[in-house]
Amino acid sequence: MNAAELAPYACDPAHSRGRRFAELAAPTRSDFQRDRDRIVHSTAFRRLVYKTQVFLNHEGDLFRTRLTHSLEVAQLGRSIARALGLNEDLVEAIALAHDLGHTPFGHAGQDTLNECMAQHGGFEHNLQSLRVVDHLEERYPAFDGLNLTFETREGVLKHCSLKNAEGIEAQEPGGVARRFLNRTQPSLEAQLCNLADAIAYNAHDIDDGVRSGLITMAQLQSVELFERYRVQALAEHPDLAQPQRARRLLYETIRRMLSEQVYDVIATTRENLQREAPINADEARLAGPLVAFSAEMKAFAIPLKQFLFSQLYRHPQVMETTGHAQNVVFDLYKAYVQAPGEMPQDYAHRADTHRAVADYIAGMTDRFASREHERLTGRKWPA
Ligand code: MG
């Protein structure tokens, strides 16, 4: 991106806080473009295609995976960034990396790994995303990880417990964890990725939920944020009421909902930026959250989240799968801790066995985890 197009409060690669290991600039790409390219070429990125978002990978070919989710977050993020004069390349890099630390089997895997690791430092997927880009990728002769810029790493570490923040701060004083200790915001680009993440999953979980048959259009009519756009779509296109056009009605409703949320973020953030008038990216970090929904849109989004939680994420069929997935992760953890030699050499020989096991399991795709589980326990799931 041309620096002239960037707003003064955007992150400018020319003023990056840099990489942990100094490198020469690339001849044709900015540092944030280079970060994005490193992420796209990483092993962890390719694994996202076989990792669960909500529905397990084997349940159907059309459901979102972590990869398609990350692409949707990047798309939404970039289009909002462009409207606000923020750095699209940085937004894209953060969006594509934000879920790299997710375990197989979605939140079920992560919760179980966190329980297993309770006495050994715990497991947080955001922190794991940072571990992937800082340590676990092995691609360069001179350093571990991808050696990304501060700004991309800052965005990747979306949440972090105070205890873990203190640990990172000790290793990297004034680095990516400092903001959790002094309670400031990350860059506007990082704030934007958080919102784009929520906009993306609320919309695609409706789509996947209806596709799976676990939730219905009739149920969704009780959710105001959805219903107002469904009514609007039907008023403009009465033919969408025909049963054979139900999918088009669903898509048109979701499309309107997405667009309105995007426009709302752009308008609200513009107002916030005008009011606070940060003169550079660092001032924006100190100003409190600026990339935001309006109070009205925020209030509308809550019942939708609650609906998805109770009707989809806690649906008996999803819960049954979750239970199996938790057993798989728990069994794998136990098996590798008892016999680290069952892991590849570079994990088996690490000094901290528990962290090595957590890193190894977290890196697995759903189907690799299932295969390993069958190999180690003789039990086959999914059948
Ligand atoms: Mg996400």
Short mmCIF file of C-alpha atoms and ligand atoms in Angstrom, two decimals:
data_model
loop_
_atom_site.label_atom_id
_atom_site.label_comp_id
_atom_site.label_asym_id
_atom_site.label_seq_id
_atom_site.Cartn_x
_atom_site.Cartn_y
_atom_site.Cartn_z
CA MET A 1 0.00 0.00 0.00
CA ASN A 2 1.12 3.48 -0.78
CA ALA A 3 2.04 5.31 2.43
CA ALA A 4 0.21 8.40 1.15
CA GLU A 5 -3.10 6.52 1.43
CA LEU A 6 -2.58 5.75 5.10
CA ALA A 7 -4.29 7.85 7.75
CA PRO A 8 -1.90 9.37 10.34
CA TYR A 9 -3.21 6.96 13.02
CA ALA A 10 -2.57 3.87 10.86
CA CYS A 11 0.43 1.62 11.43
CA ASP A 12 3.08 2.57 8.92
CA PRO A 13 5.63 -0.12 8.06
CA ALA A 14 8.26 2.62 7.77
CA HIS A 15 7.80 3.23 11.51
CA SER A 16 7.49 -0.40 12.58
CA ARG A 17 8.96 -1.32 15.96
CA GLY A 18 10.70 -4.01 14.01
CA ARG A 19 11.44 -7.71 14.24
CA ARG A 20 13.00 -9.60 17.13
CA PHE A 21 15.91 -10.55 14.90
CA ALA A 22 17.12 -7.78 12.59
CA GLU A 23 16.76 -8.50 8.87
CA LEU A 24 17.43 -6.53 5.73
CA ALA A 25 14.35 -4.95 4.15
CA ALA A 26 12.79 -6.82 1.25
CA PRO A 27 13.32 -5.09 -2.10
CA THR A 28 9.70 -5.06 -3.26
CA ARG A 29 7.50 -5.64 -0.21
CA SER A 30 6.73 -3.70 2.95
CA ASP A 31 7.42 -5.41 6.27
CA PHE A 32 3.71 -6.09 6.85
CA GLN A 33 3.31 -7.59 3.36
CA ARG A 34 6.28 -9.75 4.14
CA ASP A 35 4.68 -10.86 7.42
CA ARG A 36 1.52 -11.83 5.57
CA ASP A 37 3.51 -13.82 3.02
CA ARG A 38 5.42 -15.66 5.76
CA ILE A 39 2.14 -16.57 7.42
CA VAL A 40 0.59 -17.86 4.19
CA HIS A 41 3.64 -20.05 3.56
CA SER A 42 3.78 -21.44 7.11
CA THR A 43 2.96 -25.03 7.99
CA ALA A 44 0.52 -23.95 10.68
CA PHE A 45 -1.47 -21.98 8.11
CA ARG A 46 -1.93 -25.00 5.84
CA ARG A 47 -3.17 -27.04 8.81
CA LEU A 48 -6.06 -24.60 9.33
CA VAL A 49 -7.91 -26.22 6.45
CA TYR A 50 -8.35 -29.40 8.50
CA LYS A 51 -9.19 -27.75 11.79
CA THR A 52 -12.67 -27.40 13.18
CA GLN A 53 -14.37 -24.07 13.55
CA VAL A 54 -17.72 -25.28 14.99
CA PHE A 55 -18.49 -28.34 12.89
CA LEU A 56 -15.92 -31.09 12.72
CA ASN A 57 -14.09 -31.39 9.45
CA HIS A 58 -15.60 -34.80 8.66
CA GLU A 59 -19.20 -33.62 9.15
CA GLY A 60 -19.44 -31.94 5.75
CA ASP A 61 -17.38 -30.34 3.02
CA LEU A 62 -19.19 -27.01 3.02
CA PHE A 63 -18.85 -25.99 6.64
CA ARG A 64 -16.33 -23.34 7.62
CA THR A 65 -12.95 -24.49 8.74
CA ARG A 66 -10.39 -22.36 10.54
CA LEU A 67 -8.87 -21.58 7.15
CA THR A 68 -12.01 -20.30 5.44
CA HIS A 69 -12.95 -18.46 8.64
CA SER A 70 -9.55 -16.73 8.64
CA LEU A 71 -10.01 -15.74 4.97
CA GLU A 72 -13.41 -14.26 5.75
CA VAL A 73 -11.95 -12.29 8.67
CA ALA A 74 -9.21 -11.00 6.35
CA GLN A 75 -11.77 -9.96 3.73
CA LEU A 76 -13.98 -8.08 6.20
CA GLY A 77 -10.95 -6.57 7.92
CA ARG A 78 -9.40 -5.34 4.71
CA SER A 79 -12.55 -3.73 3.44
CA ILE A 80 -13.08 -1.85 6.72
CA ALA A 81 -9.38 -0.93 6.87
CA ARG A 82 -9.51 0.58 3.40
CA ALA A 83 -12.50 2.74 4.30
CA LEU A 84 -10.76 4.00 7.45
CA GLY A 85 -7.30 4.56 5.96
CA LEU A 86 -5.82 1.83 8.14
CA ASN A 87 -3.08 -0.50 6.96
CA GLU A 88 -4.73 -3.27 4.94
CA ASP A 89 -1.57 -5.37 4.76
CA LEU A 90 -1.20 -5.43 8.52
CA VAL A 91 -4.89 -6.26 8.97
CA GLU A 92 -4.54 -9.11 6.50
CA ALA A 93 -1.44 -10.47 8.24
CA ILE A 94 -3.10 -10.40 11.67
CA ALA A 95 -6.36 -11.90 10.37
CA LEU A 96 -4.61 -14.78 8.61
CA ALA A 97 -2.54 -15.54 11.73
CA HIS A 98 -5.14 -14.97 14.44
CA ASP A 99 -6.25 -18.62 14.73
CA LEU A 100 -2.93 -20.39 14.08
CA GLY A 101 -2.76 -21.54 17.71
CA HIS A 102 -6.11 -23.30 17.73
CA THR A 103 -6.14 -26.95 18.71
CA PRO A 104 -7.94 -29.62 16.69
CA PHE A 105 -11.69 -29.94 17.42
CA GLY A 106 -12.27 -26.26 18.13
CA HIS A 107 -13.00 -25.04 21.64
CA ALA A 108 -13.47 -28.58 22.93
CA GLY A 109 -9.82 -29.33 22.21
CA GLN A 110 -8.57 -26.10 23.68
CA ASP A 111 -10.58 -26.39 26.93
CA THR A 112 -9.36 -29.93 27.46
CA LEU A 113 -5.75 -29.02 26.80
CA ASN A 114 -6.08 -26.14 29.24
CA GLU A 115 -7.39 -28.55 31.91
CA CYS A 116 -4.61 -31.04 31.21
CA MET A 117 -2.04 -28.25 31.52
CA ALA A 118 -3.57 -26.71 34.68
CA GLN A 119 -0.50 -27.57 36.79
CA HIS A 120 1.93 -26.77 33.99
CA GLY A 121 1.16 -23.21 32.92
CA GLY A 122 -2.21 -23.78 31.23
CA PHE A 123 -3.08 -23.46 27.56
CA GLU A 124 -4.47 -20.34 25.85
CA HIS A 125 -5.07 -20.43 22.10
CA ASN A 126 -4.18 -16.75 21.57
CA LEU A 127 -0.89 -17.21 23.35
CA GLN A 128 -0.39 -20.39 21.33
CA SER A 129 -0.85 -18.41 18.09
CA LEU A 130 2.02 -16.21 19.23
CA ARG A 131 4.08 -19.31 20.14
CA VAL A 132 3.53 -20.64 16.63
CA VAL A 133 4.80 -17.50 14.91
CA ASP A 134 7.56 -16.82 17.50
CA HIS A 135 8.89 -20.31 18.20
CA LEU A 136 7.21 -23.35 16.68
CA GLU A 137 7.56 -22.74 12.96
CA GLU A 138 10.98 -24.00 11.86
CA ARG A 139 11.77 -22.50 8.48
CA TYR A 140 14.71 -20.14 8.82
CA PRO A 141 18.40 -20.85 9.35
CA ALA A 142 19.01 -18.07 11.88
CA PHE A 143 15.97 -18.16 14.16
CA ASP A 144 12.93 -20.10 15.32
CA GLY A 145 9.50 -18.92 14.27
CA LEU A 146 8.64 -16.49 11.48
CA ASN A 147 10.30 -13.41 13.01
CA LEU A 148 7.27 -11.20 12.37
CA THR A 149 7.11 -7.49 13.13
CA PHE A 150 6.00 -6.20 16.52
CA GLU A 151 2.74 -4.91 15.02
CA THR A 152 1.66 -8.28 13.61
CA ARG A 153 2.63 -10.09 16.81
CA GLU A 154 0.78 -7.50 18.88
CA GLY A 155 -2.37 -8.23 16.88
CA VAL A 156 -1.92 -11.99 17.13
CA LEU A 157 -1.79 -11.82 20.93
CA LYS A 158 -5.41 -10.81 21.17
CA HIS A 159 -6.01 -11.87 24.77
CA CYS A 160 -3.67 -13.00 27.47
CA SER A 161 -3.97 -13.72 31.21
CA LEU A 162 -2.09 -11.34 33.50
CA LYS A 163 0.14 -14.17 34.64
CA ASN A 164 1.16 -15.03 31.08
CA ALA A 165 1.54 -11.34 30.25
CA GLU A 166 4.03 -11.03 33.12
CA GLY A 167 5.91 -14.04 31.77
CA ILE A 168 6.18 -12.56 28.28
CA GLU A 169 7.09 -9.14 29.65
CA ALA A 170 10.00 -10.71 31.55
CA GLN A 171 11.30 -12.24 28.30
CA GLU A 172 10.55 -9.21 26.16
CA PRO A 173 10.43 -6.01 28.26
CA GLY A 174 8.10 -3.39 26.75
CA GLY A 175 7.01 -5.93 24.13
CA VAL A 176 3.70 -7.35 22.99
CA ALA A 177 2.44 -8.18 26.51
CA ARG A 178 3.01 -4.74 28.01
CA ARG A 179 -0.43 -3.52 27.04
CA PHE A 180 -2.13 -6.15 29.20
CA LEU A 181 -0.15 -4.89 32.20
CA ASN A 182 -0.77 -1.17 31.64
CA ARG A 183 -4.23 -1.73 30.16
CA THR A 184 -3.80 0.09 26.88
CA GLN A 185 -5.12 -0.91 23.46
CA PRO A 186 -3.33 -2.58 20.58
CA SER A 187 -3.08 -0.81 17.20
CA LEU A 188 -6.28 0.16 15.40
CA GLU A 189 -5.53 -2.62 12.90
CA ALA A 190 -5.48 -5.17 15.73
CA GLN A 191 -8.68 -3.76 17.22
CA LEU A 192 -10.27 -4.06 13.80
CA CYS A 193 -9.31 -7.73 13.46
CA ASN A 194 -11.08 -8.49 16.74
CA LEU A 195 -14.31 -6.99 15.48
CA ALA A 196 -13.97 -8.54 12.04
CA ASP A 197 -13.54 -11.92 13.75
CA ALA A 198 -16.84 -11.52 15.63
CA ILE A 199 -18.70 -10.19 12.58
CA ALA A 200 -17.44 -13.15 10.55
CA TYR A 201 -18.28 -15.95 12.95
CA ASN A 202 -21.70 -14.63 13.90
CA ALA A 203 -22.64 -14.58 10.23
CA HIS A 204 -21.05 -17.83 9.12
CA ASP A 205 -22.24 -19.76 12.14
CA ILE A 206 -25.82 -18.84 11.18
CA ASP A 207 -25.16 -20.13 7.67
CA ASP A 208 -23.45 -23.34 8.84
CA GLY A 209 -26.03 -23.83 11.59
CA VAL A 210 -28.92 -23.71 9.12
CA ARG A 211 -27.02 -25.87 6.62
CA SER A 212 -26.48 -28.51 9.30
CA GLY A 213 -30.18 -28.50 10.18
CA LEU A 214 -29.40 -27.83 13.85
CA ILE A 215 -31.02 -24.39 13.72
CA THR A 216 -33.84 -23.19 11.47
CA MET A 217 -34.86 -19.96 9.79
CA ALA A 218 -38.05 -20.06 11.92
CA GLN A 219 -35.96 -20.05 15.13
CA LEU A 220 -33.80 -17.24 13.81
CA GLN A 221 -36.85 -15.04 13.41
CA SER A 222 -36.75 -14.51 17.17
CA VAL A 223 -33.36 -12.79 16.79
CA GLU A 224 -33.99 -9.14 16.01
CA LEU A 225 -30.68 -8.48 14.25
CA PHE A 226 -31.45 -11.30 11.82
CA GLU A 227 -35.19 -10.71 11.53
CA ARG A 228 -35.00 -7.06 10.53
CA TYR A 229 -32.86 -7.91 7.50
CA ARG A 230 -34.95 -10.95 6.61
CA VAL A 231 -38.07 -8.77 6.56
CA GLN A 232 -36.21 -6.15 4.53
CA ALA A 233 -35.00 -8.75 2.01
CA LEU A 234 -38.51 -10.20 1.63
CA ALA A 235 -40.04 -6.75 1.13
CA GLU A 236 -37.66 -6.05 -1.74
CA HIS A 237 -37.72 -9.57 -3.18
CA PRO A 238 -41.12 -11.17 -2.41
CA ASP A 239 -40.18 -14.21 -4.52
CA LEU A 240 -37.68 -15.19 -1.82
CA ALA A 241 -40.67 -16.38 0.23
CA GLN A 242 -40.92 -19.44 -2.05
CA PRO A 243 -39.63 -22.53 -0.26
CA GLN A 244 -37.25 -23.40 -3.11
CA ARG A 245 -35.61 -19.97 -2.68
CA ALA A 246 -35.08 -20.34 1.07
CA ARG A 247 -31.28 -20.53 0.75
CA ARG A 248 -31.20 -17.32 -1.26
CA LEU A 249 -33.31 -15.67 1.42
CA LEU A 250 -30.86 -16.85 4.07
CA TYR A 251 -27.86 -15.55 2.10
CA GLU A 252 -29.53 -12.22 1.32
CA THR A 253 -30.38 -11.78 5.02
CA ILE A 254 -26.84 -12.61 6.14
CA ARG A 255 -25.37 -10.36 3.43
CA ARG A 256 -27.44 -7.39 4.65
CA MET A 257 -26.57 -8.13 8.25
CA LEU A 258 -22.86 -8.26 7.42
CA SER A 259 -22.97 -5.05 5.40
CA GLU A 260 -24.84 -3.14 8.09
CA GLN A 261 -22.34 -4.24 10.72
CA VAL A 262 -19.45 -3.20 8.51
CA TYR A 263 -21.01 0.23 7.80
CA ASP A 264 -21.77 0.62 11.50
CA VAL A 265 -18.15 -0.06 12.49
CA ILE A 266 -16.87 2.35 9.86
CA ALA A 267 -19.24 5.17 10.88
CA THR A 268 -18.74 4.69 14.62
CA THR A 269 -14.97 4.41 14.32
CA ARG A 270 -14.82 7.55 12.17
CA GLU A 271 -16.69 9.44 14.88
CA ASN A 272 -14.36 8.08 17.57
CA LEU A 273 -11.31 9.03 15.51
CA GLN A 274 -12.61 12.51 14.91
CA ARG A 275 -13.30 13.00 18.60
CA GLU A 276 -9.98 11.63 19.84
CA ALA A 277 -7.94 12.82 16.85
CA PRO A 278 -4.87 10.63 17.49
CA ILE A 279 -1.93 12.04 15.54
CA ASN A 280 -0.18 8.69 15.15
CA ALA A 281 -0.55 4.96 15.83
CA ASP A 282 0.91 5.22 19.33
CA GLU A 283 -1.56 7.90 20.38
CA ALA A 284 -4.35 5.70 19.04
CA ARG A 285 -3.12 2.87 21.30
CA LEU A 286 -3.46 5.13 24.34
CA ALA A 287 -6.93 6.42 23.48
CA GLY A 288 -9.09 3.49 24.58
CA PRO A 289 -10.93 1.23 22.14
CA LEU A 290 -11.65 3.30 19.00
CA VAL A 291 -12.61 0.65 16.45
CA ALA A 292 -16.08 -0.17 17.68
CA PHE A 293 -19.74 -0.83 17.02
CA SER A 294 -22.32 1.81 17.88
CA ALA A 295 -24.13 1.23 21.18
CA GLU A 296 -27.21 0.23 19.20
CA MET A 297 -25.44 -2.37 17.05
CA LYS A 298 -23.63 -3.73 20.09
CA ALA A 299 -26.95 -4.21 21.87
CA PHE A 300 -28.40 -5.97 18.79
CA ALA A 301 -25.48 -8.36 18.57
CA ILE A 302 -25.91 -9.69 22.11
CA PRO A 303 -29.16 -11.65 21.56
CA LEU A 304 -27.63 -13.14 18.39
CA LYS A 305 -24.59 -14.35 20.32
CA GLN A 306 -26.87 -15.75 23.03
CA PHE A 307 -29.00 -17.49 20.42
CA LEU A 308 -25.99 -19.12 18.74
CA PHE A 309 -24.61 -20.17 22.11
CA SER A 310 -27.76 -21.84 23.40
CA GLN A 311 -29.17 -23.18 20.12
CA LEU A 312 -26.02 -24.11 18.21
CA TYR A 313 -22.85 -24.33 20.32
CA ARG A 314 -24.82 -26.09 23.10
CA HIS A 315 -26.99 -28.16 20.78
CA PRO A 316 -27.11 -31.79 22.03
CA GLN A 317 -25.60 -33.03 18.77
CA VAL A 318 -22.71 -30.55 18.97
CA MET A 319 -22.26 -31.37 22.67
CA GLU A 320 -22.02 -35.08 21.93
CA THR A 321 -19.27 -34.42 19.40
CA THR A 322 -17.60 -32.08 21.88
CA GLY A 323 -17.57 -34.83 24.50
CA HIS A 324 -15.88 -37.29 22.12
CA ALA A 325 -13.37 -34.66 21.03
CA GLN A 326 -12.47 -33.91 24.64
CA ASN A 327 -11.82 -37.60 25.26
CA VAL A 328 -9.55 -37.79 22.23
CA VAL A 329 -7.45 -34.82 23.36
CA PHE A 330 -7.35 -36.05 26.96
CA ASP A 331 -6.26 -39.58 25.89
CA LEU A 332 -3.60 -38.17 23.56
CA TYR A 333 -2.22 -35.95 26.30
CA LYS A 334 -2.03 -38.84 28.76
CA ALA A 335 -0.44 -41.16 26.21
CA TYR A 336 2.32 -38.73 25.17
CA VAL A 337 3.14 -37.66 28.72
CA GLN A 338 3.55 -41.33 29.67
CA ALA A 339 5.53 -42.13 26.53
CA PRO A 340 7.09 -38.97 25.02
CA GLY A 341 8.89 -41.23 22.52
CA GLU A 342 5.56 -41.64 20.71
CA MET A 343 6.01 -38.05 19.53
CA PRO A 344 8.47 -37.00 16.81
CA GLN A 345 12.07 -36.57 18.00
CA ASP A 346 12.10 -32.79 18.27
CA TYR A 347 9.13 -32.91 20.66
CA ALA A 348 10.16 -36.07 22.49
CA HIS A 349 13.53 -34.64 23.53
CA ARG A 350 12.40 -31.28 24.84
CA ALA A 351 13.12 -30.57 28.51
CA ASP A 352 9.55 -29.54 29.36
CA THR A 353 7.55 -32.65 28.43
CA HIS A 354 4.16 -31.18 29.28
CA ARG A 355 4.63 -28.09 27.10
CA ALA A 356 6.05 -30.25 24.31
CA VAL A 357 2.94 -32.45 24.44
CA ALA A 358 0.64 -29.40 24.43
CA ASP A 359 2.50 -27.88 21.46
CA TYR A 360 2.39 -31.18 19.57
CA ILE A 361 -1.33 -31.77 20.16
CA ALA A 362 -2.24 -28.11 19.48
CA GLY A 363 -0.55 -28.35 16.08
CA MET A 364 -2.58 -31.38 14.98
CA THR A 365 -5.40 -31.29 12.47
CA ASP A 366 -8.68 -32.95 13.47
CA ARG A 367 -8.04 -36.02 11.38
CA PHE A 368 -4.42 -36.44 12.40
CA ALA A 369 -5.49 -36.28 16.05
CA SER A 370 -8.11 -38.96 15.38
CA ARG A 371 -5.56 -41.20 13.64
CA GLU A 372 -3.04 -40.81 16.44
CA HIS A 373 -5.76 -41.52 18.98
CA GLU A 374 -6.64 -44.74 17.20
CA ARG A 375 -2.98 -45.74 16.92
CA LEU A 376 -2.31 -45.13 20.62
CA THR A 377 -5.59 -46.38 22.16
CA GLY A 378 -7.07 -48.74 19.54
CA ARG A 379 -10.32 -46.77 19.74
CA LYS A 380 -11.70 -45.27 16.54
CA TRP A 381 -13.46 -41.88 16.57
CA PRO A 382 -15.08 -40.57 14.52
CA ALA A 383 -16.38 -44.01 13.48
MG MG B 1 -11.33 -16.39 14.81
#
